[in-house]
Amino acid sequence: MTPSTDSDDDYSTPPRRATAPTPQPAPTQPQAVFSLPTKWSVTDRSIHLTISPDGRDLTYTAGNSDKDGASARTDIPIPPACGIYYYEVEIRGKDQKRQALISELSISVSHTNFVQSRQHWVKFNRLPGWEPFSWGYHGDDGFSFTAERNGNPFSQTYGSSDVVGCGVDFSTHRAFYTKNGVLLGNVFENVGKGIDLYPSVGLQHPGESIRVNFGHEPFRFDIENHVQQQKNVAWNKIMATPLYTSILNPGRSASTSKAALSEEESKIVLNKLVLSYLIHHGYSKTVRAFQKQQDIVLKAKSATADDGDVDMDSDAAKENAVEVSLEDDIERRTRVVDAVIRGDIDRAITETEKYHPTVLKAEEGLMLFKLRCRKFVELILETAAMKRELDALEARRERPAFAPPFADEDGLEESMDMDIDDDQTCEMSATQAEPISKGAGKQRAENGVVSAAQYEAAINAAIDYGKALRADYKADTRQVVKQLLTQTFSIIAFHDPLGQRGEMANFVSVNARTQLASELNQAILKSQGQPAQPALETLYRHTSACITQLGVFGEGAAGFADLQRELLEA
């Protein structure tokens, strides 16, 4: 779960995660939860370490004993939701004989120097790995340390000019190290479980310095390939997990809700999810092909099973009747939806009244009201398109352009003087001849030529329709009706509504048509007792939300469950 932005804000008191995380409400600013460390902390460091202005360089200054170390950590902790976190440190010590002691990782459970829950002082004059709740890989002997002074053999030594990388895999809670782009291996167990984890570094000799790369530039190690391998492991584990009845059938009894579905049962459930999605969005041809494919599979299984005599003719007749009925329903609903998308609101209303009359009567006729408002918008858009053509002709003939219509106090035009010859026409291009509202486009001539008389007729038709709409809903006290009515009639204040920006542009756009068509589609499905949203889409949204919440709660493996890539972009 890659965060959208990295934050360089200096968190003076980063919150401590509980040792046993419990579900909490999602934060109001989740981007803070997913921010990545990008610099060393100005406050959480040894006084003998100086930091460069960009927060990436650390230098050990004189004044400390070689028997102690000087350590520092980042300003904010690592978010476990990143899945795998990795950074690299370039060692810039000049003295080859006295190699730097570098420990690439440590943990602190509080920003303050006193950890109340552990009764332990965080000492920045000691190397990471020597203190409780810290892990370190030291360069002088190649040993790994975890709250101990002796350590254990781990890998190679390292020193000046080497680039040592440290990563944390939150799906396994293990650390791994690299040297000059080569993976050295995994080390430590239970790293970062229940506590905040900070990248750290420790120096021990005056004059030593390091520069950290938190992703500011390409890494020496191919971390992308490493992360992809871990993602594949996590995704394969997810795919191998069986479906449970409690997920798709929450109404099942407790005794059976935890039972895993068989492979055959899982296929049936998934096929139903896919079929309901196709039906919802009106893919009638795909539904027909999908059903035929399923029928072939079922008949093949029936032929090999010894189930006794089966009345195949009767079953086939029933299936055919259901298929025809379903296909007709999809086609009728698709015609209604497509009519709205084309702007042919009259046809959409007529088809809905004929096949789904309860939809227009539901909620005191709210859907019918929305369709009628869109019809008025389409009429105004059509007149605006016609007027642009006539104005263009006037400009070519060096004649004055028409003045925009004036509106009365009710927001509708009462009259308009037309200073154009009735036989005056203008040619339109192919794209211009395709108005945003095909329903209103009936005022145009079939040959794509618009005349002043047609424009005047279109204006009058829009005015009459607007007056009727206002008269029908003027007494309606519902807030949603009042707001939409006001917004609808405000369109006449603009000379070119489609050329506007902001809220008006969105209101009159083709996308607004599509949104209304989707709303009408959902209303039809609801009237038939079907869910307003396809179960497959709902399941996808729920899963995506659960993955995000798992990341917030500190489950690192959630960072590898990329639904967008695996399901939509694959």
Coordinates of C-alpha atoms in Angstrom, one line a residue:
M1 CA 0.0 0.0 0.0
T2 CA 2.2 2.8 -1.3
P3 CA 1.5 6.1 0.4
S4 CA 0.5 8.9 -2.0
T5 CA 3.0 11.3 -0.6
D6 CA 6.0 11.3 1.8
S7 CA 5.8 13.7 4.7
D8 CA 8.8 15.6 6.0
D9 CA 6.9 17.0 8.9
D10 CA 8.8 16.9 12.1
Y11 CA 6.6 14.8 14.4
S12 CA 7.7 15.8 17.9
T13 CA 5.6 13.1 19.6
P14 CA 4.8 10.2 17.3
P15 CA 2.2 7.9 18.9
R16 CA 3.2 4.6 20.4
R17 CA 1.3 1.6 19.2
A18 CA 0.0 -0.8 21.8
T19 CA 1.9 -4.0 22.4
A20 CA -1.3 -5.9 21.4
P21 CA -3.0 -3.8 18.7
T22 CA -6.8 -3.7 18.9
P23 CA -9.1 -2.4 16.1
Q24 CA -9.6 1.4 16.3
P25 CA -11.7 3.7 14.1
A26 CA -9.9 4.9 10.9
P27 CA -7.9 8.1 11.5
T28 CA -9.4 11.3 10.1
Q29 CA -6.1 11.8 8.2
P30 CA -4.9 8.4 7.0
Q31 CA -2.1 9.9 5.0
A32 CA -0.3 10.5 8.3
V33 CA -0.5 6.9 9.2
F34 CA 1.1 5.9 5.9
S35 CA 3.9 8.5 5.9
L36 CA 7.4 7.2 5.4
P37 CA 10.5 8.2 7.3
T38 CA 12.6 10.5 5.1
K39 CA 15.2 12.2 7.4
W40 CA 17.0 11.8 10.7
S41 CA 15.4 13.3 13.7
V42 CA 16.8 16.6 15.0
T43 CA 15.9 15.7 18.6
D44 CA 16.2 11.9 18.8
R45 CA 20.0 11.6 18.5
S46 CA 23.2 11.8 20.4
I47 CA 24.5 15.3 21.1
H48 CA 27.8 14.2 19.4
L49 CA 26.1 13.7 16.0
T50 CA 25.6 16.6 13.7
I51 CA 22.9 16.5 10.9
S52 CA 23.2 18.1 7.5
P53 CA 20.6 20.6 6.4
D54 CA 18.8 18.1 4.3
G55 CA 18.5 15.6 7.2
R56 CA 20.4 12.8 5.4
D57 CA 24.0 13.1 6.7
L58 CA 25.3 12.3 10.2
T59 CA 28.8 13.1 11.4
Y60 CA 30.4 12.0 14.6
T61 CA 32.0 15.0 16.3
A62 CA 34.7 14.9 18.9
G63 CA 34.0 14.7 22.7
N64 CA 32.8 11.2 23.3
S65 CA 34.5 8.1 24.5
D66 CA 35.2 5.2 22.0
K67 CA 33.7 2.8 24.5
D68 CA 30.3 4.3 23.9
G69 CA 28.4 4.9 20.7
A70 CA 26.4 7.8 19.2
S71 CA 23.1 6.8 17.7
A72 CA 20.2 8.6 15.9
R73 CA 16.8 7.6 14.6
T74 CA 14.4 9.0 12.1
D75 CA 11.8 11.6 12.8
I76 CA 8.8 9.3 12.3
P77 CA 8.3 5.5 12.6
I78 CA 7.9 3.1 9.7
P79 CA 4.2 2.4 8.8
P80 CA 3.8 -1.4 8.8
A81 CA 1.2 -1.0 6.0
C82 CA 4.1 -0.4 3.5
G83 CA 4.7 -4.2 3.7
I84 CA 8.4 -4.0 3.2
Y85 CA 10.5 -1.0 4.2
Y86 CA 14.1 -0.6 3.0
Y87 CA 16.8 2.1 3.2
E88 CA 20.6 2.2 2.5
V89 CA 23.5 3.9 4.3
E90 CA 26.7 4.9 2.6
I91 CA 29.7 4.9 5.0
R92 CA 32.0 7.8 4.5
G93 CA 34.5 7.4 7.3
K94 CA 38.0 8.5 6.2
D95 CA 40.0 6.2 8.6
Q96 CA 40.3 2.8 7.0
K97 CA 42.0 1.3 10.1
R98 CA 39.2 2.4 12.4
Q99 CA 36.1 1.3 10.6
A100 CA 32.7 2.6 11.5
L101 CA 30.5 0.6 13.7
I102 CA 27.2 0.8 11.9
S103 CA 24.0 -0.8 13.1
E104 CA 21.3 -0.2 10.6
L105 CA 18.2 -0.8 12.6
S106 CA 16.8 -0.1 16.1
I107 CA 13.4 0.2 17.7
S108 CA 12.1 2.8 20.1
V109 CA 8.6 2.6 21.5
S110 CA 8.3 6.3 22.5
H111 CA 9.6 9.6 21.3
T112 CA 10.5 10.7 24.8
N113 CA 13.7 9.4 26.5
F114 CA 11.6 7.5 29.2
V115 CA 9.5 4.6 28.2
Q116 CA 6.9 4.3 30.9
S117 CA 5.5 0.8 29.9
R118 CA 9.0 -0.7 29.9
Q119 CA 10.7 1.4 32.7
H120 CA 13.7 1.8 30.4
W121 CA 15.7 4.8 29.3
V122 CA 16.4 5.1 25.6
K123 CA 20.1 6.0 25.5
F124 CA 21.5 7.6 22.3
N125 CA 25.1 7.1 23.6
R126 CA 24.8 3.4 22.9
L127 CA 24.8 1.5 19.7
P128 CA 21.5 0.0 18.4
G129 CA 21.3 -3.6 19.3
W130 CA 22.8 -3.0 22.7
E131 CA 19.6 -1.7 24.2
P132 CA 16.3 -3.5 24.8
F133 CA 13.8 -3.3 21.9
S134 CA 16.5 -2.6 19.3
W135 CA 18.2 -4.7 16.6
G136 CA 21.5 -4.0 15.0
Y137 CA 24.1 -5.4 12.5
H138 CA 27.6 -4.1 13.4
G139 CA 30.3 -3.6 10.9
D140 CA 33.5 -4.3 12.9
D141 CA 32.7 -8.0 13.4
G142 CA 29.6 -8.7 11.2
F143 CA 27.7 -9.8 14.3
S144 CA 24.0 -9.2 14.8
F145 CA 22.8 -7.8 18.1
T146 CA 19.4 -7.7 19.8
A147 CA 19.4 -6.2 23.4
E148 CA 22.9 -7.7 24.0
R149 CA 26.6 -6.8 24.1
N150 CA 28.0 -10.1 22.8
G151 CA 25.9 -10.6 19.6
N152 CA 25.8 -13.5 17.2
P153 CA 27.7 -14.2 14.0
F154 CA 25.7 -13.0 11.0
S155 CA 27.6 -12.0 7.9
Q156 CA 30.5 -9.9 6.5
T157 CA 32.2 -7.0 8.1
Y158 CA 31.8 -3.6 6.4
G159 CA 33.4 -0.1 6.6
S160 CA 34.3 3.0 4.7
S161 CA 32.9 3.3 1.1
D162 CA 30.5 0.4 1.7
V163 CA 26.8 0.8 1.2
V164 CA 24.8 -1.3 3.7
G165 CA 21.0 -1.7 3.3
C166 CA 18.5 -2.6 5.9
G167 CA 14.9 -3.8 5.3
V168 CA 12.0 -4.9 7.4
D169 CA 9.4 -7.3 6.1
F170 CA 6.3 -6.7 8.1
S171 CA 4.6 -9.7 6.7
T172 CA 7.1 -12.0 8.5
H173 CA 8.4 -9.5 11.1
R174 CA 12.0 -10.2 10.1
A175 CA 14.8 -7.9 9.1
F176 CA 17.2 -8.4 6.2
Y177 CA 20.5 -6.7 5.2
T178 CA 22.4 -6.0 2.0
K179 CA 26.0 -5.0 1.3
N180 CA 26.8 -3.1 -1.9
G181 CA 23.7 -4.4 -3.6
V182 CA 24.0 -8.0 -2.5
L183 CA 21.5 -9.6 -0.2
L184 CA 23.1 -11.0 3.0
G185 CA 20.0 -12.7 4.3
N186 CA 17.3 -12.5 6.9
V187 CA 18.0 -12.1 10.6
F188 CA 16.0 -11.6 13.9
E189 CA 12.5 -12.7 14.8
N190 CA 9.4 -10.8 15.8
V191 CA 10.9 -7.5 14.7
G192 CA 8.5 -4.6 15.4
K193 CA 5.6 -6.6 16.7
G194 CA 3.2 -4.2 18.6
I195 CA 5.7 -1.3 18.8
D196 CA 6.8 1.5 16.5
L197 CA 9.8 0.8 14.5
Y198 CA 12.4 3.6 13.6
P199 CA 15.3 3.3 11.2
S200 CA 18.5 4.0 13.2
V201 CA 22.2 4.3 12.8
G202 CA 25.1 4.2 15.3
L203 CA 28.6 5.6 15.0
Q204 CA 31.5 5.1 17.5
H205 CA 34.5 7.0 16.3
P206 CA 35.0 10.7 15.9
G207 CA 35.3 11.8 12.3
E208 CA 33.0 9.1 10.9
S209 CA 30.1 10.1 8.8
I210 CA 27.3 8.4 6.8
R211 CA 24.7 9.5 4.3
V212 CA 21.3 7.8 4.2
N213 CA 19.1 7.0 1.2
F214 CA 15.5 6.7 2.1
G215 CA 14.4 6.4 -1.5
H216 CA 15.6 9.8 -2.6
E217 CA 17.6 8.1 -5.3
P218 CA 17.9 4.6 -6.8
F219 CA 19.1 1.9 -4.4
R220 CA 22.1 -0.3 -4.9
F221 CA 20.0 -3.4 -4.2
D222 CA 17.2 -4.4 -6.5
I223 CA 14.5 -3.9 -3.8
E224 CA 11.7 -3.8 -6.4
N225 CA 12.4 -7.4 -7.5
H226 CA 12.6 -8.5 -3.8
V227 CA 9.3 -6.8 -2.9
Q228 CA 7.6 -8.4 -6.0
Q229 CA 8.8 -11.8 -4.9
Q230 CA 7.3 -11.3 -1.5
K231 CA 4.1 -10.0 -3.0
N232 CA 3.8 -13.1 -5.1
V233 CA 4.2 -15.3 -2.0
A234 CA 1.5 -13.3 -0.2
W235 CA -0.9 -13.2 -3.1
N236 CA -0.5 -17.0 -3.7
K237 CA -1.3 -17.6 -0.1
I238 CA -4.4 -15.4 -0.4
M239 CA -5.5 -17.3 -3.6
A240 CA -5.0 -20.6 -1.8
T241 CA -7.2 -19.6 1.1
P242 CA -10.6 -21.3 0.7
L243 CA -13.9 -19.3 0.7
Y244 CA -16.0 -19.7 3.8
T245 CA -19.8 -19.7 3.9
S246 CA -19.8 -16.8 6.4
I247 CA -18.3 -14.5 3.8
L248 CA -20.9 -14.9 1.2
N249 CA -23.8 -16.3 3.3
P250 CA -23.8 -14.3 6.5
G251 CA -27.3 -15.7 7.4
R252 CA -26.0 -19.2 7.8
S253 CA -26.0 -20.8 11.2
A254 CA -23.0 -20.6 13.4
S255 CA -22.3 -24.3 13.1
T256 CA -21.8 -24.0 9.3
S257 CA -20.6 -20.5 8.9
K258 CA -16.9 -21.5 9.4
A259 CA -17.1 -24.4 7.0
A260 CA -14.9 -24.0 3.9
L261 CA -16.6 -24.3 0.6
S262 CA -15.5 -27.0 -1.8
E263 CA -13.9 -26.1 -5.1
E264 CA -17.2 -26.8 -6.9
E265 CA -19.2 -24.7 -4.5
S266 CA -16.7 -21.9 -4.8
K267 CA -17.1 -21.9 -8.6
I268 CA -20.9 -21.8 -8.3
V269 CA -20.7 -18.8 -6.0
L270 CA -18.2 -16.9 -8.1
N271 CA -20.2 -17.6 -11.3
K272 CA -23.3 -16.2 -9.7
L273 CA -21.3 -13.0 -8.7
V274 CA -20.0 -12.6 -12.3
L275 CA -23.5 -13.3 -13.8
S276 CA -25.2 -10.7 -11.5
Y277 CA -22.6 -8.1 -12.4
L278 CA -23.2 -8.7 -16.1
I279 CA -26.9 -8.6 -15.7
H280 CA -26.7 -5.4 -13.6
H281 CA -24.7 -3.5 -16.3
G282 CA -26.8 -4.8 -19.2
Y283 CA -24.3 -7.0 -21.0
S284 CA -27.0 -9.1 -22.6
K285 CA -24.8 -10.8 -25.2
T286 CA -22.1 -11.6 -22.6
V287 CA -24.8 -13.0 -20.3
R288 CA -26.1 -15.2 -23.0
A289 CA -22.6 -16.5 -23.9
F290 CA -21.8 -17.0 -20.2
Q291 CA -24.9 -18.9 -19.5
K292 CA -24.4 -21.2 -22.6
Q293 CA -20.9 -22.0 -21.4
Q294 CA -22.2 -22.9 -18.0
D295 CA -25.0 -25.0 -19.5
I296 CA -22.4 -27.0 -21.5
V297 CA -20.4 -27.7 -18.3
L298 CA -23.5 -28.7 -16.4
K299 CA -24.8 -31.0 -19.1
A300 CA -21.4 -32.6 -19.5
K301 CA -21.4 -33.4 -15.7
S302 CA -25.0 -34.7 -15.9
A303 CA -24.1 -37.0 -18.7
T304 CA -21.3 -38.6 -16.6
A305 CA -23.3 -38.8 -13.4
D306 CA -25.6 -41.8 -12.6
D307 CA -28.6 -39.9 -11.4
G308 CA -31.4 -41.9 -13.0
D309 CA -33.8 -40.7 -15.6
V310 CA -34.0 -36.9 -16.2
D311 CA -36.6 -35.1 -18.2
M312 CA -34.1 -33.2 -20.4
D313 CA -36.7 -31.8 -22.7
S314 CA -38.7 -30.3 -19.8
D315 CA -35.6 -28.9 -18.1
A316 CA -34.4 -27.4 -21.4
A317 CA -37.8 -25.7 -22.0
K318 CA -37.8 -24.2 -18.6
E319 CA -34.2 -22.9 -19.0
N320 CA -35.0 -21.5 -22.4
A321 CA -38.0 -19.7 -21.0
V322 CA -36.0 -18.2 -18.2
E323 CA -33.2 -17.2 -20.5
V324 CA -35.6 -15.4 -22.9
S325 CA -37.3 -13.6 -20.1
L326 CA -34.0 -12.5 -18.6
E327 CA -32.6 -11.4 -22.0
D328 CA -35.8 -9.3 -22.7
D329 CA -35.5 -7.7 -19.3
I330 CA -31.9 -6.8 -19.8
E331 CA -32.6 -5.4 -23.3
R332 CA -35.5 -3.3 -22.1
R333 CA -33.5 -1.9 -19.2
T334 CA -30.5 -1.2 -21.5
R335 CA -32.7 0.7 -23.9
V336 CA -33.9 3.0 -21.0
V337 CA -30.4 3.6 -19.8
D338 CA -29.0 4.2 -23.2
A339 CA -31.7 6.7 -23.9
V340 CA -30.7 8.8 -20.9
I341 CA -27.0 8.6 -21.9
R342 CA -27.9 9.8 -25.4
G343 CA -30.0 12.6 -24.0
D344 CA -33.3 11.2 -25.3
I345 CA -35.1 11.8 -22.1
D346 CA -38.6 11.5 -23.7
R347 CA -37.9 7.9 -24.8
A348 CA -36.4 7.0 -21.4
I349 CA -39.6 8.2 -19.6
T350 CA -41.9 6.5 -22.1
E351 CA -40.0 3.1 -21.9
T352 CA -39.8 3.3 -18.1
E353 CA -43.6 4.0 -17.8
K354 CA -44.3 1.1 -20.1
Y355 CA -42.1 -1.6 -18.5
H356 CA -41.2 -0.2 -15.0
P357 CA -44.1 2.1 -14.0
T358 CA -43.4 1.8 -10.3
V359 CA -40.0 3.4 -10.7
L360 CA -41.5 6.8 -11.7
K361 CA -44.0 6.6 -8.9
A362 CA -41.5 5.7 -6.1
E363 CA -40.5 8.3 -3.6
E364 CA -43.4 10.6 -4.7
G365 CA -42.1 10.6 -8.3
L366 CA -38.6 11.8 -7.5
M367 CA -37.0 9.9 -10.4
L368 CA -39.5 11.3 -12.8
F369 CA -38.7 14.8 -11.5
K370 CA -35.0 14.3 -12.1
L371 CA -35.6 13.1 -15.6
R372 CA -37.8 16.1 -16.4
C373 CA -35.1 18.5 -15.1
R374 CA -32.6 16.8 -17.3
K375 CA -35.0 17.2 -20.3
F376 CA -35.1 21.0 -19.7
V377 CA -31.3 21.0 -19.5
E378 CA -31.1 19.2 -22.8
L379 CA -33.5 21.7 -24.4
I380 CA -31.4 24.6 -23.3
L381 CA -28.2 23.0 -24.4
E382 CA -29.7 22.4 -27.8
T383 CA -30.7 26.1 -28.2
A384 CA -27.3 27.2 -27.1
A385 CA -25.7 24.9 -29.8
M386 CA -28.0 26.3 -32.5
K387 CA -27.3 29.9 -31.4
R388 CA -23.5 29.3 -31.6
E389 CA -24.0 28.3 -35.2
L390 CA -26.1 31.3 -36.1
D391 CA -23.6 33.6 -34.3
A392 CA -20.8 32.1 -36.3
L393 CA -22.6 32.8 -39.5
E394 CA -23.3 36.4 -38.4
A395 CA -19.6 36.9 -37.6
R396 CA -18.6 35.7 -41.0
R397 CA -21.1 38.1 -42.6
E398 CA -19.9 40.9 -40.3
R399 CA -23.3 41.3 -38.9
P400 CA -24.1 41.8 -35.2
A401 CA -24.4 38.7 -33.1
F402 CA -27.7 37.9 -31.4
A403 CA -28.2 39.2 -27.9
P404 CA -28.8 36.4 -25.3
P405 CA -32.4 35.9 -24.2
F406 CA -33.6 37.8 -21.2
A407 CA -35.3 35.9 -18.3
D408 CA -38.3 37.1 -16.3
E409 CA -38.5 37.0 -12.5
D410 CA -39.4 33.3 -12.6
G411 CA -36.2 32.5 -14.3
L412 CA -37.7 31.7 -17.7
E413 CA -37.7 33.7 -20.9
E414 CA -41.0 35.3 -21.8
S415 CA -40.1 36.7 -25.2
M416 CA -37.4 37.5 -27.6
D417 CA -37.2 39.6 -30.7
M418 CA -35.6 37.8 -33.6
D419 CA -33.7 40.1 -36.0
I420 CA -33.1 37.3 -38.5
D421 CA -34.6 36.4 -41.8
D422 CA -36.7 33.2 -41.6
D423 CA -34.9 31.7 -44.6
Q424 CA -31.4 32.3 -43.1
T425 CA -29.5 29.1 -42.5
C426 CA -26.0 28.0 -41.8
E427 CA -24.0 24.8 -42.5
M428 CA -22.7 22.7 -39.6
S429 CA -19.8 20.4 -39.3
A430 CA -20.2 16.7 -38.5
T431 CA -19.4 17.1 -34.8
Q432 CA -21.5 20.3 -34.5
A433 CA -24.5 18.6 -36.1
E434 CA -24.4 16.0 -33.2
P435 CA -25.9 18.0 -30.4
I436 CA -25.3 17.0 -26.8
S437 CA -29.1 16.4 -26.6
K438 CA -30.3 14.2 -29.4
G439 CA -33.8 14.4 -28.0
A440 CA -33.9 18.1 -28.3
G441 CA -32.1 17.9 -31.7
K442 CA -35.4 17.2 -33.4
Q443 CA -35.7 20.9 -34.0
R444 CA -32.8 20.7 -36.5
A445 CA -33.3 19.8 -40.1
E446 CA -32.4 16.3 -41.2
N447 CA -29.7 17.7 -43.5
G448 CA -27.8 19.2 -40.7
V449 CA -28.8 22.8 -41.5
V450 CA -30.2 25.1 -38.8
S451 CA -32.3 28.1 -39.5
A452 CA -33.3 31.1 -37.4
A453 CA -36.9 29.8 -37.5
Q454 CA -35.8 26.5 -36.0
Y455 CA -33.8 28.3 -33.4
E456 CA -36.8 30.4 -32.4
A457 CA -39.0 27.3 -32.3
A458 CA -36.4 25.6 -30.1
I459 CA -36.3 28.6 -27.7
N460 CA -40.1 28.6 -27.4
A461 CA -40.3 24.9 -26.8
A462 CA -37.7 25.2 -24.0
I463 CA -39.6 28.1 -22.5
D464 CA -42.9 26.2 -22.6
Y465 CA -41.4 23.1 -21.1
G466 CA -39.7 25.1 -18.3
K467 CA -42.9 26.8 -17.4
A468 CA -44.8 23.5 -17.2
L469 CA -42.0 22.0 -15.1
R470 CA -42.0 24.9 -12.7
A471 CA -45.8 24.9 -12.4
D472 CA -45.8 21.1 -11.6
Y473 CA -43.3 21.3 -8.8
K474 CA -43.6 24.9 -7.5
A475 CA -45.6 23.8 -4.5
D476 CA -43.3 20.8 -3.7
T477 CA -41.7 21.5 -0.3
R478 CA -39.0 18.8 -0.5
Q479 CA -35.5 20.3 -0.1
V480 CA -34.1 18.0 -2.8
V481 CA -36.7 19.2 -5.3
K482 CA -36.2 22.9 -4.5
Q483 CA -32.4 22.6 -4.9
L484 CA -32.5 20.7 -8.1
L485 CA -35.2 23.0 -9.5
T486 CA -33.1 26.1 -8.7
Q487 CA -30.0 24.6 -10.2
T488 CA -31.9 23.5 -13.3
F489 CA -33.3 26.9 -14.0
S490 CA -30.0 28.7 -13.3
I491 CA -28.7 27.3 -16.6
I492 CA -30.5 30.0 -18.6
A493 CA -28.2 32.6 -17.0
F494 CA -25.3 31.4 -19.1
H495 CA -24.8 32.2 -22.8
D496 CA -22.8 28.9 -23.3
P497 CA -23.5 26.4 -20.4
L498 CA -21.1 23.8 -21.8
G499 CA -18.3 26.4 -21.9
Q500 CA -18.5 27.1 -18.2
R501 CA -16.3 25.7 -15.5
G502 CA -16.9 24.3 -12.0
E503 CA -20.3 23.2 -10.7
M504 CA -22.3 24.3 -13.8
A505 CA -19.9 22.4 -16.2
N506 CA -20.4 19.3 -14.1
F507 CA -24.2 19.8 -13.9
V508 CA -24.7 20.0 -17.7
S509 CA -21.9 17.5 -18.7
V510 CA -22.3 14.2 -20.4
N511 CA -21.0 12.6 -17.2
A512 CA -24.1 14.0 -15.4
R513 CA -26.2 12.1 -18.0
T514 CA -24.3 8.9 -17.2
Q515 CA -24.7 9.4 -13.5
L516 CA -28.5 9.9 -14.0
A517 CA -28.7 6.8 -16.2
S518 CA -26.9 4.8 -13.5
E519 CA -29.3 6.1 -10.9
L520 CA -32.3 5.1 -13.1
N521 CA -30.8 1.7 -13.7
Q522 CA -30.4 1.1 -9.9
A523 CA -34.0 2.3 -9.4
I524 CA -35.3 -0.3 -11.9
L525 CA -33.3 -3.1 -10.3
K526 CA -34.6 -2.1 -6.9
S527 CA -38.1 -2.2 -8.1
Q528 CA -37.5 -5.8 -9.2
G529 CA -36.2 -6.8 -5.8
Q530 CA -32.6 -6.8 -6.9
P531 CA -29.7 -5.1 -5.2
A532 CA -29.0 -1.5 -6.3
Q533 CA -25.3 -2.4 -6.6
P534 CA -23.8 -5.6 -8.0
A535 CA -22.7 -8.0 -5.3
L536 CA -19.3 -8.3 -7.0
E537 CA -18.7 -4.5 -6.7
T538 CA -19.8 -4.5 -3.1
L539 CA -17.5 -7.4 -2.3
Y540 CA -14.6 -5.6 -4.0
R541 CA -15.2 -2.4 -2.1
H542 CA -15.6 -4.2 1.3
T543 CA -12.3 -6.1 0.6
S544 CA -10.5 -2.9 -0.3
A545 CA -11.7 -1.2 2.8
C546 CA -10.7 -4.2 5.0
I547 CA -7.2 -4.2 3.5
T548 CA -6.7 -0.5 4.2
Q549 CA -7.9 -1.0 7.8
L550 CA -5.5 -3.9 8.3
G551 CA -2.7 -1.6 7.2
V552 CA -3.8 1.0 9.7
F553 CA -3.8 -1.7 12.5
G554 CA -0.3 -2.7 11.6
E555 CA -0.7 -5.8 9.5
G556 CA 2.2 -5.7 7.1
A557 CA 1.0 -8.4 4.7
A558 CA -1.9 -6.0 3.8
G559 CA 0.6 -4.0 1.8
F560 CA 1.0 -6.9 -0.7
A561 CA -2.7 -7.3 -1.4
D562 CA -3.0 -5.0 -4.4
L563 CA -6.6 -5.5 -5.6
Q564 CA -6.3 -2.7 -8.2
R565 CA -3.4 -4.4 -9.9
E566 CA -4.4 -8.0 -9.5
L567 CA -8.0 -7.8 -10.4
L568 CA -8.5 -4.7 -12.5
E569 CA -5.2 -4.2 -14.3
A570 CA -4.0 -7.8 -14.8

